[in-house]
Every structure is written in C-alpha cells, then in structure tokens.
PDB file of C-alpha atoms in Angstrom:
ATOM      1  CA  MET A  10     -31.250  -9.474   5.246  1.00 51.00           C
ATOM      2  CA  ASP A  11     -30.874  -9.924   1.489  1.00 57.00           C
ATOM      3  CA  LYS A  12     -30.957  -6.126   0.911  1.00 59.00           C
ATOM      4  CA  ILE A  13     -27.627  -5.742   2.710  1.00 58.00           C
ATOM      5  CA  ALA A  14     -25.815  -7.669   0.072  1.00 60.00           C
ATOM      6  CA  VAL A  15     -27.251  -5.545  -2.698  1.00 63.00           C
ATOM      7  CA  VAL A  16     -25.639  -2.298  -1.432  1.00 63.00           C
ATOM      8  CA  ASN A  17     -22.476  -1.367  -3.347  1.00 64.00           C
ATOM      9  CA  ILE A  18     -20.128   0.263  -0.893  1.00 62.00           C
ATOM     10  CA  ALA A  19     -18.193   2.008  -3.669  1.00 61.00           C
ATOM     11  CA  ASP A  20     -21.432   3.985  -4.558  1.00 64.00           C
ATOM     12  CA  ILE A  21     -21.791   5.206  -0.913  1.00 64.00           C
ATOM     13  CA  PHE A  22     -18.133   5.788   0.006  1.00 64.00           C
ATOM     14  CA  GLN A  23     -16.273   7.451  -2.921  1.00 64.00           C
ATOM     15  CA  SER A  24     -12.587   7.156  -3.356  1.00 62.00           C
ATOM     16  CA  PRO A  25     -10.642  10.089  -2.041  1.00 63.00           C
ATOM     17  CA  PHE A  26      -8.398   9.794  -5.151  1.00 60.00           C
ATOM     18  CA  GLY A  27     -11.254  10.683  -7.515  1.00 64.00           C
ATOM     19  CA  HIS A  28     -11.079   7.400  -9.500  1.00 64.00           C
ATOM     20  CA  PRO A  29     -13.656   4.774  -8.784  1.00 62.00           C
ATOM     21  CA  GLY A  30     -12.144   1.568  -7.470  1.00 63.00           C
ATOM     22  CA  PHE A  31      -8.861   3.308  -6.749  1.00 68.00           C
ATOM     23  CA  GLY A  32      -8.269   3.366  -3.007  1.00 68.00           C
ATOM     24  CA  LEU A  33      -5.529   3.160  -0.417  1.00 70.00           C
ATOM     25  CA  GLY A  34      -5.004  -0.536  -1.013  1.00 70.00           C
ATOM     26  CA  VAL A  35      -4.359   0.028  -4.703  1.00 72.00           C
ATOM     27  CA  LEU A  36      -1.961   2.862  -3.900  1.00 74.00           C
ATOM     28  CA  VAL A  37      -0.032   0.703  -1.465  1.00 75.00           C
ATOM     29  CA  SER A  38       0.081  -2.137  -4.089  1.00 75.00           C
ATOM     30  CA  ILE A  39       1.525   0.219  -6.673  1.00 78.00           C
ATOM     31  CA  ILE A  40       4.218   1.441  -4.254  1.00 80.00           C
ATOM     32  CA  VAL A  41       5.197  -2.078  -3.043  1.00 78.00           C
ATOM     33  CA  SER A  42       5.226  -3.487  -6.590  1.00 76.00           C
ATOM     34  CA  ASN A  43       7.569  -0.710  -7.572  1.00 82.00           C
ATOM     35  CA  ALA A  44       9.811  -1.114  -4.447  1.00 80.00           C
ATOM     36  CA  MET A  45      12.512  -2.860  -6.538  1.00 79.00           C
ATOM     37  CA  ILE A  46      12.868   0.118  -8.901  1.00 86.00           C
ATOM     38  CA  ILE A  47      12.983   2.582  -6.010  1.00 87.00           C
ATOM     39  CA  ALA A  48      15.526   0.423  -4.136  1.00 85.00           C
ATOM     40  CA  SER A  49      17.645   0.061  -7.318  1.00 87.00           C
ATOM     41  CA  LEU A  50      17.752   3.881  -7.705  1.00 92.00           C
ATOM     42  CA  ILE A  51      18.684   4.355  -4.090  1.00 90.00           C
ATOM     43  CA  LEU A  52      21.346   1.609  -4.396  1.00 90.00           C
ATOM     44  CA  LEU A  53      22.813   3.366  -7.522  1.00 92.00           C
ATOM     45  CA  PHE A  54      22.989   6.795  -5.755  1.00 94.00           C
ATOM     46  CA  LEU A  55      24.466   5.339  -2.530  1.00 92.00           C
ATOM     47  CA  LEU A  56      27.067   3.243  -4.401  1.00 91.00           C
ATOM     48  CA  ILE A  57      28.137   6.331  -6.436  1.00 93.00           C
ATOM     49  CA  PHE A  58      28.319   8.393  -3.222  1.00 92.00           C
ATOM     50  CA  GLY A  59      30.236   5.624  -1.470  1.00 92.00           C
ATOM     51  CA  GLY A  60      32.642   5.113  -4.345  1.00 92.00           C
ATOM     52  CA  ILE A  61      33.371   8.814  -4.587  1.00 93.00           C
ATOM     53  CA  SER A  62      33.948   9.053  -0.789  1.00 92.00           C
ATOM     54  CA  ILE A  63      36.261   6.059  -0.878  1.00 92.00           C
ATOM     55  CA  ILE A  64      38.336   7.621  -3.784  1.00 93.00           C
ATOM     56  CA  ILE A  65      38.492  11.121  -2.268  1.00 93.00           C
ATOM     57  CA  GLY A  66      39.397   9.532   1.187  1.00 91.00           C
ATOM     58  CA  ALA A  67      42.097   7.390  -0.262  1.00 91.00           C
ATOM     59  CA  GLY A  68      43.557  10.164  -2.325  1.00 90.00           C
ATOM     60  CA  ALA A  69      43.643  12.694   0.572  1.00 89.00           C
ATOM     61  CA  GLY A  70      44.893  10.129   3.004  1.00 88.00           C
ATOM     62  CA  ASN A  71      41.729  10.573   5.141  1.00 88.00           C
ATOM     63  CA  PRO A  72      40.637   7.177   6.674  1.00 90.00           C
ATOM     64  CA  GLU A  73      37.420   8.651   7.996  1.00 91.00           C
ATOM     65  CA  SER A  74      36.184   9.453   4.608  1.00 88.00           C
ATOM     66  CA  THR A  75      37.236   6.091   3.165  1.00 91.00           C
ATOM     67  CA  ALA A  76      35.383   4.244   6.109  1.00 91.00           C
ATOM     68  CA  LYS A  77      32.355   6.492   5.569  1.00 91.00           C
ATOM     69  CA  GLY A  78      32.277   5.450   1.882  1.00 91.00           C
ATOM     70  CA  LYS A  79      32.662   1.766   2.648  1.00 93.00           C
ATOM     71  CA  LYS A  80      29.914   1.935   5.198  1.00 93.00           C
ATOM     72  CA  ALA A  81      27.547   3.663   2.686  1.00 91.00           C
ATOM     73  CA  ALA A  82      28.247   1.159  -0.033  1.00 91.00           C
ATOM     74  CA  THR A  83      27.853  -1.804   2.382  1.00 93.00           C
ATOM     75  CA  SER A  84      24.606  -0.420   3.864  1.00 92.00           C
ATOM     76  CA  ALA A  85      23.210   0.142   0.316  1.00 90.00           C
ATOM     77  CA  LEU A  86      24.013  -3.458  -0.718  1.00 90.00           C
ATOM     78  CA  ILE A  87      22.554  -4.936   2.371  1.00 93.00           C
ATOM     79  CA  GLY A  88      19.384  -2.953   2.144  1.00 88.00           C
ATOM     80  CA  PHE A  89      19.001  -3.881  -1.463  1.00 87.00           C
ATOM     81  CA  LEU A  90      19.480  -7.622  -0.718  1.00 91.00           C
ATOM     82  CA  ILE A  91      16.734  -7.311   1.898  1.00 91.00           C
ATOM     83  CA  ILE A  92      14.289  -5.791  -0.526  1.00 85.00           C
ATOM     84  CA  PHE A  93      15.304  -8.314  -3.191  1.00 87.00           C
ATOM     85  CA  ALA A  94      14.762 -11.231  -0.754  1.00 92.00           C
ATOM     86  CA  ALA A  95      11.419  -9.803   0.331  1.00 86.00           C
ATOM     87  CA  TYR A  96      10.236  -9.483  -3.230  1.00 84.00           C
ATOM     88  CA  TRP A  97      11.016 -13.104  -4.013  1.00 89.00           C
ATOM     89  CA  ILE A  98       9.410 -14.261  -0.828  1.00 92.00           C
ATOM     90  CA  ILE A  99       6.209 -12.493  -1.839  1.00 86.00           C
ATOM     91  CA  GLN A 100       6.554 -14.100  -5.310  1.00 86.00           C
ATOM     92  CA  ILE A 101       6.905 -17.531  -3.673  1.00 92.00           C
ATOM     93  CA  ILE A 102       3.879 -16.936  -1.449  1.00 90.00           C
ATOM     94  CA  GLU A 103       1.807 -15.791  -4.523  1.00 85.00           C
ATOM     95  CA  LYS A 104       2.666 -19.006  -6.351  1.00 91.00           C
ATOM     96  CA  ILE A 105       1.844 -21.229  -3.423  1.00 93.00           C
ATOM     97  CA  THR A 106      -1.381 -19.510  -2.422  1.00 90.00           C
ATOM     98  CA  GLY A 107      -2.571 -18.500  -5.896  1.00 86.00           C
ATOM     99  CA  MET A 108      -3.354 -14.999  -4.579  1.00 81.00           C
ATOM    100  CA  ALA A 109      -2.069 -11.953  -6.425  1.00 77.00           C
ATOM    101  CA  ILE A 110      -0.455  -9.763  -3.749  1.00 74.00           C
ATOM    102  CA  LEU A 111       1.590  -7.306  -5.902  1.00 71.00           C
ATOM    103  CA  SER A 112      -0.570  -7.128  -9.069  1.00 71.00           C
ATOM    104  CA  VAL A 113      -2.768  -4.037  -9.378  1.00 62.00           C
ATOM    105  CA  GLY A 114      -5.993  -3.960 -11.271  1.00 57.00           C
ATOM    106  CA  ILE A 115      -7.012  -0.286 -11.992  1.00 50.00           C
TER     107      ILE A 115
END
C-alpha cells in the first residue's frame, strides 16, 4: 500500500501543453485571473461602439440607432459590473479560506 503513494502521476501522465506541471487547471486559472483585463477591453470597445451609435442615431434623427447604442453601452456596463463583483467575491473567499484560487504557480 505504501508504494502507491510513491508514484508521481506527473511522470506517468505528461502535460498536453509540453510544460511539466502546466495542465488544464493552470490554463483555466490564467484565463480567470485575467478576466478583468479581458472584460475591460470588451467594455471599452462596446462603449465606443455604443457612443458612436448614439451620436450617429441622434444626428440622423434615427431613434432605432440611438436605442441600439444605449442598449450596447448599458449591457457592457452591466456585464463589467458582474465580472467586477465576481472578482471581488473570489478575493473575499480567498481571504476567508486562506486558499489561493486565482494565483498561478508555473
């Protein structure tokens, strides 16, 4: 029974990414920890798109384009607030439990 504990699973099952110790869990942690950056970039592009749609719609007297721009900007802000709240909830859980959820050790 003691010999089971001696087996290193990383030696038997290699990482599909070619780097020892770098598996799917590390990849997911990297993506999740960078979610704020990704969400910020999406927010920026959607706010620019929404603002341009509002300006063009108001200038052309097209209420559909103005409404479309307002909806894009509002949806972008709501989505960013959800990501922002989720990030801080994870930070609070990390502090309470003492576990590192978003930190990656490569």
